[in-house]
Short mmCIF file of C-alpha atoms in Angstrom, two decimals:
data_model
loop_
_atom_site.label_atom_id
_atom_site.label_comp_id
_atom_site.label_asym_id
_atom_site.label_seq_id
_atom_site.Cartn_x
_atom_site.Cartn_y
_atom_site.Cartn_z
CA UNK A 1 0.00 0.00 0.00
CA UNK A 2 2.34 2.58 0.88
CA UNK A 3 4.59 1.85 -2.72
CA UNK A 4 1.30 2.42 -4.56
CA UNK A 5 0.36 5.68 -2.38
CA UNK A 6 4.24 6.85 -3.20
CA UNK A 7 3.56 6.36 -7.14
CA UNK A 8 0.24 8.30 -6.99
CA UNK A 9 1.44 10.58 -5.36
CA UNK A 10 4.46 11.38 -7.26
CA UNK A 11 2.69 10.99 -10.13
CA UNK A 12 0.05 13.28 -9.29
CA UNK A 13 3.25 15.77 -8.17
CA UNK A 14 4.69 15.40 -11.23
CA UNK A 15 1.85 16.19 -13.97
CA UNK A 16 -0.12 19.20 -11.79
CA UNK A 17 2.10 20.74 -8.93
CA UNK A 18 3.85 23.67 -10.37
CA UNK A 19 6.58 24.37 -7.32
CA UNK A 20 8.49 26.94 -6.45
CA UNK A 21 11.89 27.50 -8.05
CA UNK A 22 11.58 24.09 -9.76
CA UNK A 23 14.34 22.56 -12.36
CA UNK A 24 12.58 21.70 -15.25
CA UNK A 25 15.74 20.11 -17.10
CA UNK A 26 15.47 17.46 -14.68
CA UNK A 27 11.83 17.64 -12.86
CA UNK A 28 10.06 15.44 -15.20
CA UNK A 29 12.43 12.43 -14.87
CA UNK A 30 13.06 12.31 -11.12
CA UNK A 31 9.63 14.17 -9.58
CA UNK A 32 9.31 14.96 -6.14
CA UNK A 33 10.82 13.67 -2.64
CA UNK A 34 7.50 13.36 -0.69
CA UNK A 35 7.88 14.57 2.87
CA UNK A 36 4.62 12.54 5.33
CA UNK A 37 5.43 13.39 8.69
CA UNK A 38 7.29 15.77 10.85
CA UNK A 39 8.27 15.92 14.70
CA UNK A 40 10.47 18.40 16.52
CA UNK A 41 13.34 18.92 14.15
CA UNK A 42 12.61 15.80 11.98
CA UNK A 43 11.10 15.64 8.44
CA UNK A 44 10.33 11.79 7.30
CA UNK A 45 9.67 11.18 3.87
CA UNK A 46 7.37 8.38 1.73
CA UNK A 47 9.98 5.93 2.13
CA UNK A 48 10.26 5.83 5.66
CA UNK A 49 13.31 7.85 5.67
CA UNK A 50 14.03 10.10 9.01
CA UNK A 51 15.71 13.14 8.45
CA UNK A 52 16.85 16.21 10.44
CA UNK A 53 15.84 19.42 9.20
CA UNK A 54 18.44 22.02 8.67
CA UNK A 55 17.18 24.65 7.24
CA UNK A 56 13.50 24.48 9.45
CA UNK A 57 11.34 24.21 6.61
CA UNK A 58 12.10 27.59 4.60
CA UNK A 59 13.66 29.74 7.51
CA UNK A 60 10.13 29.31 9.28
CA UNK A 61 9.61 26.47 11.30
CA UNK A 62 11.22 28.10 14.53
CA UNK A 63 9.13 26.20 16.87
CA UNK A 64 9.52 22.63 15.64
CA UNK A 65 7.66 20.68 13.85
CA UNK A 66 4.09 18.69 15.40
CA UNK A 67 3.53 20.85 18.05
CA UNK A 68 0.49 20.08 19.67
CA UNK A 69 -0.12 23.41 21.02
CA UNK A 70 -0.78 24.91 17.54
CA UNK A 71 -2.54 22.41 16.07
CA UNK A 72 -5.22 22.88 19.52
CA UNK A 73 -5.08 26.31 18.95
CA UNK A 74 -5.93 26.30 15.19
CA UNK A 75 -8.83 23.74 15.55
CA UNK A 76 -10.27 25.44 18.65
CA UNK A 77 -10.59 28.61 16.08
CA UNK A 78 -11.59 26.99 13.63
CA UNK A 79 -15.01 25.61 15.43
CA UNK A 80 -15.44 29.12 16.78
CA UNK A 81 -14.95 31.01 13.99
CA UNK A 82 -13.23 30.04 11.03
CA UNK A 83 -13.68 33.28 8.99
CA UNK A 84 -15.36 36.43 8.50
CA UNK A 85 -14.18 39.27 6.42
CA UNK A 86 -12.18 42.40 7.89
CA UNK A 87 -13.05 44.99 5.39
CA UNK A 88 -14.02 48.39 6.91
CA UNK A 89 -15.19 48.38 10.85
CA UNK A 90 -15.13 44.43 11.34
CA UNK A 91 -12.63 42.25 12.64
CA UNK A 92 -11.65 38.90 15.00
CA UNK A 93 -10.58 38.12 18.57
CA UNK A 94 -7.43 36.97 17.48
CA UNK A 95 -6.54 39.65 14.87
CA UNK A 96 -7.10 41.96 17.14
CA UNK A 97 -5.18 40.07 20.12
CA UNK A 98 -1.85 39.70 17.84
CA UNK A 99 -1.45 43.30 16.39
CA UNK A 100 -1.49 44.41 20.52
CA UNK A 101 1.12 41.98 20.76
CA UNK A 102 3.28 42.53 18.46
CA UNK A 103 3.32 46.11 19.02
CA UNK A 104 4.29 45.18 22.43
CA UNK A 105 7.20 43.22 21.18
CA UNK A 106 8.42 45.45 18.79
CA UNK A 107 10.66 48.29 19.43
CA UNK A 108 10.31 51.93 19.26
CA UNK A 109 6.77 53.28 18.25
CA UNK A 110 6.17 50.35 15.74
CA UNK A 111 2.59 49.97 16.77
CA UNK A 112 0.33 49.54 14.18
CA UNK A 113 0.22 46.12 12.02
CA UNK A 114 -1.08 45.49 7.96
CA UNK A 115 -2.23 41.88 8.01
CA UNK A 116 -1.21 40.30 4.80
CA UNK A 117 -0.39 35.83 3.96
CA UNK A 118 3.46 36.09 3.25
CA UNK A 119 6.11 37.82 3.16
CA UNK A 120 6.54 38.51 -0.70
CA UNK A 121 2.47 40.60 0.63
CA UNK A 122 4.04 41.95 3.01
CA UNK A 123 6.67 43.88 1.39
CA UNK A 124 4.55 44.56 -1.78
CA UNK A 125 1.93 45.92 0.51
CA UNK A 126 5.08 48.37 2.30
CA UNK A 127 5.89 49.67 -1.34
CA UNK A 128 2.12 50.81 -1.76
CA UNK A 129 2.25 52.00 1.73
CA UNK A 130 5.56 54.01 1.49
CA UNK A 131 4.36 55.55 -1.80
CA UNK A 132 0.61 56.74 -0.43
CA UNK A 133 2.23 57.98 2.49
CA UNK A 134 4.17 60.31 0.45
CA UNK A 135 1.42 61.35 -1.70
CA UNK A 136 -0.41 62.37 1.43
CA UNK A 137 2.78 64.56 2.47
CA UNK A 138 1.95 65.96 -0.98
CA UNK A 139 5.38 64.71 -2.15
CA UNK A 140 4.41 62.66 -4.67
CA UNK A 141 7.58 62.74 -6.58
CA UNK A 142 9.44 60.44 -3.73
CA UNK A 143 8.33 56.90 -5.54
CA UNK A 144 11.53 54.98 -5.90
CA UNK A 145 12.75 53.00 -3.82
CA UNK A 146 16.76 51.61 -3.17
CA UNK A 147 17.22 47.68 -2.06
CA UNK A 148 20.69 45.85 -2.53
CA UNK A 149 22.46 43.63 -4.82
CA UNK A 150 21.35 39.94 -3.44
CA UNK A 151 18.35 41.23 -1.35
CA UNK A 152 15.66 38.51 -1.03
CA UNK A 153 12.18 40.05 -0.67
CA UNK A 154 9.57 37.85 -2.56
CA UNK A 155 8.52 36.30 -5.60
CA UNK A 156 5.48 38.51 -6.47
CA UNK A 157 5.66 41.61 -8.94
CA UNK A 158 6.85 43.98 -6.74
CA UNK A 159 8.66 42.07 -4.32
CA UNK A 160 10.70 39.95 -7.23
CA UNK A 161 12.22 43.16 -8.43
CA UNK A 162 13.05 44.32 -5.14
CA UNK A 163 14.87 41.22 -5.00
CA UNK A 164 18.87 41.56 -6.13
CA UNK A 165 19.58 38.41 -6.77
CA UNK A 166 20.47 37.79 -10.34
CA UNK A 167 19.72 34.31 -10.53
CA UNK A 168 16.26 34.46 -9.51
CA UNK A 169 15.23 37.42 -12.99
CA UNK A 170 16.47 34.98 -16.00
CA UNK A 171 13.65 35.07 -18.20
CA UNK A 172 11.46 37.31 -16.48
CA UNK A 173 10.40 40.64 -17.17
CA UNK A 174 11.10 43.64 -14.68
CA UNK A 175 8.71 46.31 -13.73
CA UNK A 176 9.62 49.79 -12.58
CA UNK A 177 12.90 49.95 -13.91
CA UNK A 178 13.16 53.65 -13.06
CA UNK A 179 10.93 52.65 -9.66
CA UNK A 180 13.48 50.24 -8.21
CA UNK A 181 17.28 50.95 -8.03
CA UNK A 182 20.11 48.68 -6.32
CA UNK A 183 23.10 49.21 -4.48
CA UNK A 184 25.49 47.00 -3.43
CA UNK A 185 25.53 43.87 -1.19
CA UNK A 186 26.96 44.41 2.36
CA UNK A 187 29.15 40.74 1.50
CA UNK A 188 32.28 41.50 3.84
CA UNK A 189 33.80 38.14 2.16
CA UNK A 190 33.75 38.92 -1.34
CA UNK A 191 33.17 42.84 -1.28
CA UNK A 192 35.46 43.70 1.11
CA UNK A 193 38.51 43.95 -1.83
CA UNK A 194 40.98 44.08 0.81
CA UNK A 195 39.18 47.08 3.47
CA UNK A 196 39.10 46.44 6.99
CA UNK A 197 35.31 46.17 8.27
CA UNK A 198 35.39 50.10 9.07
CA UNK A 199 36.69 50.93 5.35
CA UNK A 200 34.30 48.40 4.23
CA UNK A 201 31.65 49.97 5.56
CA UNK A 202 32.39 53.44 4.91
CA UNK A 203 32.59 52.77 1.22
CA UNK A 204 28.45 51.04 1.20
CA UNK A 205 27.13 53.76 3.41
CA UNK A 206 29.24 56.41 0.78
CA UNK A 207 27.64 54.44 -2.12
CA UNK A 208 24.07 55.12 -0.82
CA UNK A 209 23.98 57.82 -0.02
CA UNK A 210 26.04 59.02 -4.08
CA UNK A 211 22.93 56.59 -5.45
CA UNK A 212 20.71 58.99 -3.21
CA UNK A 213 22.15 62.41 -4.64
CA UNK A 214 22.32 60.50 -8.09
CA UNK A 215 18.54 60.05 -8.12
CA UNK A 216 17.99 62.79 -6.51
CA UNK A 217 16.39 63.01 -2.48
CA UNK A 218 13.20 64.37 -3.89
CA UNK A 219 12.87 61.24 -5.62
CA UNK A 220 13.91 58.77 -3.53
CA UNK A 221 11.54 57.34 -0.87
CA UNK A 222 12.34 54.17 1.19
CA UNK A 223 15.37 51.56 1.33
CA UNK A 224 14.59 48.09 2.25
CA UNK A 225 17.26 45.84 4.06
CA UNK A 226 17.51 42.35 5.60
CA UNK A 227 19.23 42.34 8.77
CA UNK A 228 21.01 39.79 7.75
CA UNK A 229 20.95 38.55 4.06
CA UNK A 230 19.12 34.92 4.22
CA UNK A 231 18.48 34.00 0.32
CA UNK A 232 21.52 36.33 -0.58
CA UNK A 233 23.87 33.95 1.23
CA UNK A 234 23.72 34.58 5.06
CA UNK A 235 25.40 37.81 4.89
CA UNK A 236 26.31 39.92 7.56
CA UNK A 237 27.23 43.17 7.37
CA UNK A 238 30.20 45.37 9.07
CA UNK A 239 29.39 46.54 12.32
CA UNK A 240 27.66 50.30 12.14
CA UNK A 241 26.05 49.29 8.90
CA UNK A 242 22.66 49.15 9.46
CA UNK A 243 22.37 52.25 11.68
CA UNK A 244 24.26 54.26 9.85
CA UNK A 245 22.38 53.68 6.57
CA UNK A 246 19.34 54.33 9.03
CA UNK A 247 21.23 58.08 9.21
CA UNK A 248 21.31 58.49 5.49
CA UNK A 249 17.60 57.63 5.39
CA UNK A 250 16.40 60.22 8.46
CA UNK A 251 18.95 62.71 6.62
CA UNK A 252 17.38 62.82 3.25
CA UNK A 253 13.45 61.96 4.56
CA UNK A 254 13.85 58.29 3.40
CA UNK A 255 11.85 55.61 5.45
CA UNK A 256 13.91 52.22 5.90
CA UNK A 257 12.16 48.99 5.43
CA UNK A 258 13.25 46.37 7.59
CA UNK A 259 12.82 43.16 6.07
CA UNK A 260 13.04 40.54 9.08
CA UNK A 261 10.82 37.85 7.52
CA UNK A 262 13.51 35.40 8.18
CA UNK A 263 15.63 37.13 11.31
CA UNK A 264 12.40 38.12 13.40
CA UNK A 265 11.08 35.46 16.16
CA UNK A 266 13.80 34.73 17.31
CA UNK A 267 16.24 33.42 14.90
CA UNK A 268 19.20 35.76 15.87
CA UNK A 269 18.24 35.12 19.76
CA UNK A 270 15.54 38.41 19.55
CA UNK A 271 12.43 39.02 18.81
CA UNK A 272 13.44 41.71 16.25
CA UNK A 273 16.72 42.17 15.45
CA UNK A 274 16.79 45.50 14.16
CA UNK A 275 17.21 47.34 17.20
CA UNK A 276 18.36 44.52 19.48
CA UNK A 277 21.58 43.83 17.70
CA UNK A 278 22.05 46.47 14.64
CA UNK A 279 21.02 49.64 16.43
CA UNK A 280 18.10 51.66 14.89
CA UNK A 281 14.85 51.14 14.64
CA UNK A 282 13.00 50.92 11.46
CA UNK A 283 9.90 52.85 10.10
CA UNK A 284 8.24 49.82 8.85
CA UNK A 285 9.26 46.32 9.81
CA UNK A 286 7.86 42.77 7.63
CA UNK A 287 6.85 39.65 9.11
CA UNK A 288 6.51 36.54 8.13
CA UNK A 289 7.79 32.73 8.68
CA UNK A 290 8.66 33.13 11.81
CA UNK A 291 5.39 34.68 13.02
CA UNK A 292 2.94 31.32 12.77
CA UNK A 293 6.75 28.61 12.80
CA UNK A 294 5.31 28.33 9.10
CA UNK A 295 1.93 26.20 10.27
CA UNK A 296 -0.62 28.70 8.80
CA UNK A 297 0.64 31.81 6.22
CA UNK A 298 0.60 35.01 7.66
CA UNK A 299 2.42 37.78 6.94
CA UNK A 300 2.48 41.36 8.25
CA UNK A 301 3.86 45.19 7.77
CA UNK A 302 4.40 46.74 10.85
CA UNK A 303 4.19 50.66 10.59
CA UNK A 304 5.42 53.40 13.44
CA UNK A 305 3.18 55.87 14.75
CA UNK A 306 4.69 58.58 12.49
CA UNK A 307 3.69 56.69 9.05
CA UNK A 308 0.66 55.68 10.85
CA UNK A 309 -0.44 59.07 11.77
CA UNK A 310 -0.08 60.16 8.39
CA UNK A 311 -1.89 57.50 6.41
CA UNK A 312 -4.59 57.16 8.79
CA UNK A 313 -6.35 61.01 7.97
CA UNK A 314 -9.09 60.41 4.79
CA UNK A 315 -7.41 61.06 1.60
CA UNK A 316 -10.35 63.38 0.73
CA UNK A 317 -13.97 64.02 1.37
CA UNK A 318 -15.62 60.29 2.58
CA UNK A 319 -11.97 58.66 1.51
CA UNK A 320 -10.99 55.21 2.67
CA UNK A 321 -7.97 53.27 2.43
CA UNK A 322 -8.34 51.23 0.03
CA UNK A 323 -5.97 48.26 0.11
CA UNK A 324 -6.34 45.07 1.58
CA UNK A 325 -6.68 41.17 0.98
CA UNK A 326 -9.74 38.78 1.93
CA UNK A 327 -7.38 36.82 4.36
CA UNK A 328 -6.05 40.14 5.99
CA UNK A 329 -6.02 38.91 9.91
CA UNK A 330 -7.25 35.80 9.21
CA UNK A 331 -8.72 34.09 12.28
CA UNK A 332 -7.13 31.20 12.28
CA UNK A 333 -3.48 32.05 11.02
CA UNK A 334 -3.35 34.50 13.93
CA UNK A 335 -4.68 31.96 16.14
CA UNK A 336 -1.46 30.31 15.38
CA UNK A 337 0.48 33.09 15.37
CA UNK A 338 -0.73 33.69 19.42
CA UNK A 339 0.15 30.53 20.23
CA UNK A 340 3.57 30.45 18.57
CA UNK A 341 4.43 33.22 20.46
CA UNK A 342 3.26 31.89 23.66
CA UNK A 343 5.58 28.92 23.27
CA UNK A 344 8.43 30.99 22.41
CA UNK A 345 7.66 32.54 26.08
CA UNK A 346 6.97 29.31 27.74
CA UNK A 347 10.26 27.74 26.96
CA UNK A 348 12.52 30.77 26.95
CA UNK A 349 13.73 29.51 23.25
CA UNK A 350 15.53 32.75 22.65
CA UNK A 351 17.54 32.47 25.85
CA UNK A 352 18.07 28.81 24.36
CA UNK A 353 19.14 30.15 21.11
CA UNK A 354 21.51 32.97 22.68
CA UNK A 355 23.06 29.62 23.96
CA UNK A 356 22.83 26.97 21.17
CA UNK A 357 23.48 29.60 17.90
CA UNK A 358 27.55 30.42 19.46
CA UNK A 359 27.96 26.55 19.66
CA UNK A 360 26.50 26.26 16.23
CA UNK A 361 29.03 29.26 14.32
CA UNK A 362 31.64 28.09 16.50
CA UNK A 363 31.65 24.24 15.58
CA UNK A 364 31.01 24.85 11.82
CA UNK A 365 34.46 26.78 11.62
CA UNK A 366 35.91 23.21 11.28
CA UNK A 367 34.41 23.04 7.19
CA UNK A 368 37.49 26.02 6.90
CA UNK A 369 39.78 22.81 6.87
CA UNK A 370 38.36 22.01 3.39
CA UNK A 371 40.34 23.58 0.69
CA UNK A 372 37.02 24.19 -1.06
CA UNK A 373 35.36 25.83 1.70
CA UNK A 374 36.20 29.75 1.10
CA UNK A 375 34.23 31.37 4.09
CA UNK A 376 31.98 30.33 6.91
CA UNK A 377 30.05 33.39 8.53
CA UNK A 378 26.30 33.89 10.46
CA UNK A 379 25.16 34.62 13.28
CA UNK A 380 23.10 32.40 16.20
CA UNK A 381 21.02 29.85 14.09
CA UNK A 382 21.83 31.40 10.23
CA UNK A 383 24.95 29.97 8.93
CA UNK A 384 26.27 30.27 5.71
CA UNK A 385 29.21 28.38 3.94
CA UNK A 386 30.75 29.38 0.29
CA UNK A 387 32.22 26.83 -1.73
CA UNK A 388 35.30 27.94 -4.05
CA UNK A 389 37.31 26.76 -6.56
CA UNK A 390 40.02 28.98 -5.74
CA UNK A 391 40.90 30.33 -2.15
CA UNK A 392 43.09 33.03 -3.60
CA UNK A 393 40.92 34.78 -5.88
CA UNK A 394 37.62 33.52 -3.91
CA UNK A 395 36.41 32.09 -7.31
CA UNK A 396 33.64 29.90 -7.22
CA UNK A 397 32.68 26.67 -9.02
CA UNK A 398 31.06 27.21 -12.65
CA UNK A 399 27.40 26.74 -12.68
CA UNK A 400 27.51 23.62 -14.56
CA UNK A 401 28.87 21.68 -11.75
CA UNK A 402 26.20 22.53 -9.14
CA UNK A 403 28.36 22.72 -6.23
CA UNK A 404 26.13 22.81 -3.60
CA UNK A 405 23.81 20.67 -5.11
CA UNK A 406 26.63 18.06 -4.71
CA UNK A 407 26.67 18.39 -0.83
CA UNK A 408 23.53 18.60 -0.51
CA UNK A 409 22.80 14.88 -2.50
CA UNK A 410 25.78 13.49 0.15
CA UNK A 411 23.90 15.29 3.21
CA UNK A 412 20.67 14.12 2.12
CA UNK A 413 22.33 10.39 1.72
CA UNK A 414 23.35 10.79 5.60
CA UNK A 415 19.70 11.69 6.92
CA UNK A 416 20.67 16.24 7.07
CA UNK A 417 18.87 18.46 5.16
CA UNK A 418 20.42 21.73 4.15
CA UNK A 419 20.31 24.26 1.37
CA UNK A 420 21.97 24.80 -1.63
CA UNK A 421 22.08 27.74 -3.42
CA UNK A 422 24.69 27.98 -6.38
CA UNK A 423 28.30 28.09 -4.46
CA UNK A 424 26.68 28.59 -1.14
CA UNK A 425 24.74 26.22 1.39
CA UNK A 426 22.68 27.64 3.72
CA UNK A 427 21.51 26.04 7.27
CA UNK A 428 18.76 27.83 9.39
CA UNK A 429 17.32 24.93 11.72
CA UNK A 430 14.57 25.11 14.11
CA UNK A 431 15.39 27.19 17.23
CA UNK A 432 14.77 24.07 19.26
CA UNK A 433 17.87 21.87 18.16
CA UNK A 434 20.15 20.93 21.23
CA UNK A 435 23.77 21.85 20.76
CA UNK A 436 24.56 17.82 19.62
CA UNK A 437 22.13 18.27 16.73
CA UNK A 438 24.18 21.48 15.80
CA UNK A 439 27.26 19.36 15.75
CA UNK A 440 25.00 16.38 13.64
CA UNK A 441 24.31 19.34 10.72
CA UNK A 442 27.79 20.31 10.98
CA UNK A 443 29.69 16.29 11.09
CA UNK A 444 27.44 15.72 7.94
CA UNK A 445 28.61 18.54 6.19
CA UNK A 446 31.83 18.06 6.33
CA UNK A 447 32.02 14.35 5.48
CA UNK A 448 29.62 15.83 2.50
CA UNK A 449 32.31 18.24 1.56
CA UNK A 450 34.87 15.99 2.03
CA UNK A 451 32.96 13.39 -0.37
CA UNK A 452 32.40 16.66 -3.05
CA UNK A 453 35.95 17.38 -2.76
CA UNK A 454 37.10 15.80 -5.62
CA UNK A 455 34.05 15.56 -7.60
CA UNK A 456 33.93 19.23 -7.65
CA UNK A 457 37.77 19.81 -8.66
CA UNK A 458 38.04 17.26 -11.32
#
């Protein structure tokens, strides 16, 4: 029975799932892994097949997987109240519940919370935001808006060409090409060219704010910024980065987006990271993975009092705003969201993290030993590992050869999930691993690289 359930299954995969970032040169022959069951920081698959889960889903499963809690929390609101639409005056217990508590959790004035289902909605919905806010300044000139070179922010319109990385627009069309301008990555391994962290950063923060002047500060109205890049690579920027690009934005009335859809909840060992460990605090902050441990979508855009006060006067005579999705605040998503939170409380997991993340950057400094291995960076449970064909000239492996695809096959052979993306894997497990499944991830990894070694070189 469970061989025929695998081949209609795959089957059924195969000829009508469209998934995200699939490889259609290879898709149609070998299908779909089919993943059954989950527990704690276990996936299993159709096979049988126990694995741990390094990379926590998608960034998002920060509680664990199965957690019983949830799952009461989600039915319980789902026999109350399953649905019933927020437009205008109405709204839900739980909607209602969450935005007081994340505005309680978040730092500075950041009090006021857009309910969207992801976090591509989340920062499409900032954009429109940013811009309407403007208009109501009566500066309607400030429309564009400056992300960075290997920025991750979404796969919708908007949100795909905020996006930097290169990979991801091959074939596609871009909107707003005069809307949406790039700088440069804040990669201290392969951008550095030789500057010490300070130099480093004084050259990106001098390149925003020339891009600025370039377009012109009339023009330009918001940056957006991950804390940490997650998609991008796991990069972290010099010390002073963030908070002094914040400066640039306050000096030429810019708002800065912080995209935390992967570093919020807890990841980094904070709620929010902006503040906590990179020093400002943002004018609108994005939600999303984190917020429900990936059980139910949600998303959210998180505005301060100052954008709030502005948007929130009628646009003219019996004006409303009019933006919004049928699932804004959904019931039941932030019935999960609640609860996820409430775990996060009960077991002190980012005290646990503050403790388990060192262990976890500290123990993967071992893949250095590999002459293929060209840098090993993160911070707390995001870790990022670059694979290179050349230590000197930090030159990676042609695309052809899939590096990372390589260790992930061996990885996957030894029971580890992680993530490969071109020359880089990426881990990001749940925030409940104990410090001896840190050290698993890592063991497997470099056995995997050790394995890939000379595949990769011949």
């Amino acid at each position: 029975m469970r061989n025929f359930e695998h081949a209609a299954v795959w089957e059924a995969d195969r000829d009508h799932f469209i998934h995200p970032y699939a490889d259609f040169a290879n898709f149609k022959a070998e299908g779909s892994q089919i993943i059954t069951e989950a527990n704690g920081v276990h996936i299993l698959d159709s096979t049988g097949r126990k694995y741990l889960d390094g990379i926590a889903g998608l960034w998002c499963v920060n509680v664990g997987h199965g957690r019983e809690e949830i799952a009461n929390a989600v039915s319980s609101q789902i026999m109350k109240m399953q649905y019933y639409n927020p437009f205008g005056h109405s709204t839900n217990v739980p909607a209602a519940i969450l935005a007081r508590e994340l505005a309680s959790l978040t730092p500075g004035t950041l009090n006021h919370v857009f309910y969207s289902t992801g976090g591509s909605t989340a920062n499409d919905a900032a954009i429109r935001i940013v811009h309407y806010y403007f208009n109501q300044l009566g500066k309607p000139n400030k429309k564009k808006i400056i992300s960075r070179i290997d920025g991750y922010h979404g796969a919708t319109y908007v949100a795909a060409n905020l996006t930097g990385i290169h990979a991801t627009k091959i074939g596609f069309d871009a909107i707003g090409r005069d809307l949406i301008h790039h700088v440069s990555a804040a990669d201290t391994y392969r951008g550095g060219d030789g500057r010490s962290d300070e130099e480093y950063c004084d050259f990106l923060v001098d390149e925003f704010e020339r891009r600025i002047l370039q377009l012109g500060p009339d023009n330009v109205a918001a940056f957006i910024a991950e804390p940490i890049m997650g998609a991008g690579g796991v990069l972290v920027a010099p010390q002073g980065y963030h908070s002094r690009m914040h400066q640039i934005c306050k000096k030429y009335d810019m708002l800065y987006i912080a995209d935390e859809v992967v570093t919020a909840f807890g990841r980094l060992g904070e709620w929010f990271s902006s503040e906590a460990l990179f020093g400002h605090v943002p004018d609108i902050l994005i939600l999303a993975k984190g917020i429900t441990s990936g059980y139910i979508p949600l998303g959210a855009t998180i505005l301060s009092d100052a954008v709030h006060d502005v948007i929130s006067q009628p646009q003219c005579v019996d004006g409303v705003f009019t933006m919004g999705f049928t699932y804004s605040g959904h019931p039941v998503a932030c019935a999960a969201a609640l609860e996820t939170i409430d775990i996060m409380k009960r077991e002190n997991m980012l005290d646990h993290v503050r403790n388990v993340g060192p262990h976890l950057q500290a123990y993967a400094k071992k893949l250095l030993r590999h002459e293929i291995v060209g840098d090993v960076r993160g911070s707390h449970l995001m870790l990022g590992i670059d694979l290179v064909s050349n230590r000197q000239n930090k030159e990676g492996f042609p695309a052809s050869s899939h590096a990372a695809d390589v260790v992930f096959a061996r990885c996957k052979e030894n029971g580890v999930i992680i993530r490969p993306i071109g020359n880089r894997i990426v881990v990001s497990p749940p925030l409940i691993l104990s410090k001896t499944d840190c050290e698993t991830i890592v063991d497997v990894l470099d056995d995997a690289i050790s394995a890939a070694t000379q595949t990769l070189q011949n």
